[in-house]
C-alpha positions in Angstrom: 85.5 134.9 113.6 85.4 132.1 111.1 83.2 128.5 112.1 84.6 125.8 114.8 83.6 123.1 116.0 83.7 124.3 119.8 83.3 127.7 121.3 85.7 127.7 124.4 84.8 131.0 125.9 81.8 133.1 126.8 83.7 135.9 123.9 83.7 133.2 122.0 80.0 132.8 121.8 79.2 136.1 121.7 81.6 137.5 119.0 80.1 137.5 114.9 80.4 133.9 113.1 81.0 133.0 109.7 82.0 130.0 107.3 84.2 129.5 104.6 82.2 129.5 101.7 81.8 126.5 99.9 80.3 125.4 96.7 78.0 123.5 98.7 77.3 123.0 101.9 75.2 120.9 104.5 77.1 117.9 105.1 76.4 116.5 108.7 79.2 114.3 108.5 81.9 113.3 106.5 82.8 109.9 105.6 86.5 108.6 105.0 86.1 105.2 102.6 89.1 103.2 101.3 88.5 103.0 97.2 86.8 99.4 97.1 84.7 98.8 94.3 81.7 95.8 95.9 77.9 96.3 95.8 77.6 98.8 98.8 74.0 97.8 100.0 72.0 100.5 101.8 73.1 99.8 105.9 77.0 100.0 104.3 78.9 103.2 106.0 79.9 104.1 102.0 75.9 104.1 101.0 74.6 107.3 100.8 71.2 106.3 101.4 71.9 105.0 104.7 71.7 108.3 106.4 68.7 110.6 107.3 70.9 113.3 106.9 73.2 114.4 103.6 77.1 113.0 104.2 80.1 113.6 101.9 82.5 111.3 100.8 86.9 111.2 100.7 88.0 108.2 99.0 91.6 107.2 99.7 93.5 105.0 97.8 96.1 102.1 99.3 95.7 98.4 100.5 93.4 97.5 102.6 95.7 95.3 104.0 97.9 98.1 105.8 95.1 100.1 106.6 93.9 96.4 108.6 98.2 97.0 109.9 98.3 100.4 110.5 100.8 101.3 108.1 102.3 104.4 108.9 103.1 105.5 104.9 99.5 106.0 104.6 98.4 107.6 108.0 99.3 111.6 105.6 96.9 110.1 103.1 94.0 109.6 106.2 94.7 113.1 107.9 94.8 114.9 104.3 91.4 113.4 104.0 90.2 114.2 107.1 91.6 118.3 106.3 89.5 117.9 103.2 86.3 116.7 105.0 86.6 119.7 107.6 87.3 122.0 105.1 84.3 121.1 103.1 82.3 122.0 106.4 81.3 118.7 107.6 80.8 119.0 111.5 81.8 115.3 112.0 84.3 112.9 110.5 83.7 108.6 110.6 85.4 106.0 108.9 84.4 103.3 106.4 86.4 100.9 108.3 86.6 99.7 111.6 90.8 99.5 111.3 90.7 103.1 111.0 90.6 103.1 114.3 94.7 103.0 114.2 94.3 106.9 113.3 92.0 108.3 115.5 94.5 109.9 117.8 95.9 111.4 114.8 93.3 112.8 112.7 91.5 113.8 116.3 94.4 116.2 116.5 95.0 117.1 112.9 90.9 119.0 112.6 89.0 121.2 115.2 85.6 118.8 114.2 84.6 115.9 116.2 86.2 112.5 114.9 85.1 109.2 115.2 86.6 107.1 112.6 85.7 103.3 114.2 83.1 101.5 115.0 85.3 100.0 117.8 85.3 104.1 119.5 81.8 102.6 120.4 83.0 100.1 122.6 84.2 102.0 125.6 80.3 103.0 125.9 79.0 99.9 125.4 81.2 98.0 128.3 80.0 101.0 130.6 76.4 100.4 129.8 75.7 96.4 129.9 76.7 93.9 132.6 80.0 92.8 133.6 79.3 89.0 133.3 78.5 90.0 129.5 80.7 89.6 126.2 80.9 91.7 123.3 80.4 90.0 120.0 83.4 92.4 117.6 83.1 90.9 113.9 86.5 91.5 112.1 87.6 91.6 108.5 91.1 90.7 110.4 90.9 89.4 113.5 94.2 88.6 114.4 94.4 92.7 114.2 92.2 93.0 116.6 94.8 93.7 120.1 95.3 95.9 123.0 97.2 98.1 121.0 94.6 98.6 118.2 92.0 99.1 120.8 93.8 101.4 123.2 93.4 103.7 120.6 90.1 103.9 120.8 90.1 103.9 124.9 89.3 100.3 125.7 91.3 96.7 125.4 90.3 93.4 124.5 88.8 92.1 128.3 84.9 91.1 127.4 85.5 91.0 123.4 84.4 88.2 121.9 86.1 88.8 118.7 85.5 87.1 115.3 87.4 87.1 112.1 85.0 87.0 109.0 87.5 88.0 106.8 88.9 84.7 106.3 84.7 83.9 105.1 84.2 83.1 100.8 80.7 85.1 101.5 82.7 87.9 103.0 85.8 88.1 100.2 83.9 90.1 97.8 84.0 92.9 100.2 86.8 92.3 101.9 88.8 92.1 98.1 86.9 94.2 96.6 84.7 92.2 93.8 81.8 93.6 91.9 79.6 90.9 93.8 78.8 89.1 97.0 75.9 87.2 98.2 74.4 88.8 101.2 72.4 86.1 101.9 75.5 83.7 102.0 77.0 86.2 104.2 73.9 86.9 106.3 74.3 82.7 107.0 77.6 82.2 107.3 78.0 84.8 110.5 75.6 83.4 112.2 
């Protein structure tokens, strides 16, 4: 039996395992990143050096704009590299954006691996484990794409967001545009 992600029955777990073999191998999790080129400071999801653990990298190339819409015409582009992660033997797929979120349901059923391609997946948790009477601060490179319908994709909704476009921020265009420098420190100020 080749490698999956889940073992579903007690033959399952008994019977002889084995990977595809790979020219490499160990990547904990694999990491979808829209092809901007801005400094990528350690702390950014597209810095290596930000995890403990090794993570490997698909680039995919369109706008950032319609991944921010959800444009359908590139939803083949995020499963393919989704396929590619799992095939390279990552054990979990995230995204380098938070408007990924619009293709979780898909890629969750395109790959056998877990898939968590939004920070906003996190938010479902998070309303479950703080008080009702509390708001949750959601800082948005778009943030009039922030809706119900976004975030039903990711099992919550708007109620208790507090959500804030930065995107519209000078300190925050380099990323969001993709130049070859931003002032963190201007950034740092400006969102706070």
């Amino acid at each position: 039996m080749n490698w999956k992600s889940t073992l579903e029955t007690r033959e399952e777990l008994l019977d002889h395992h084995a990977v595809t073999p790979h020219f490499s191998a160990g990547f904990a999790i694999g990491v979808i990143a829209v092809h901007l080129i801005y400094p990528k400071l350690p702390g950014n999801v597209a810095n290596a050096t930000t995890y403990p653990f090794p993570v490997l990298y698909k680039e995919v190339f369109f706008e950032i704009e319609d991944l921010f819409n959800g444009n359908s015409e590139i939803r083949a582009q995020v499963i393919e590299a989704a396929k590619y992660l799992e095939e390279q033997g990552v054990r979990a797929i995230i995204g380098a954006c938070g408007y990924f979120a619009h293709f979780q349901e898909d890629v969750k059923e395109a790959v056998d691996i877990p898939v968590f391609l939004s920070s906003l997946c996190q938010l479902p948790l998070i309303k479950t484990g703080i008080s009702q009477k509390k708001r949750i601060l959601v800082l948005a490179a778009s943030g009039d794409n922030i809706d119900d319908n976004l975030l039903g994709k990711v099992g919550t909704d708007s109620e208790r967001l507090l959500v804030t476009d930065i995107g519209h921020l000078e300190s925050f265009a380099g990323i969001r545009h993709g130049k070859t420098e931003f002032d963190n420190r201007r950034l740092m100020i400006s969102t706070q």
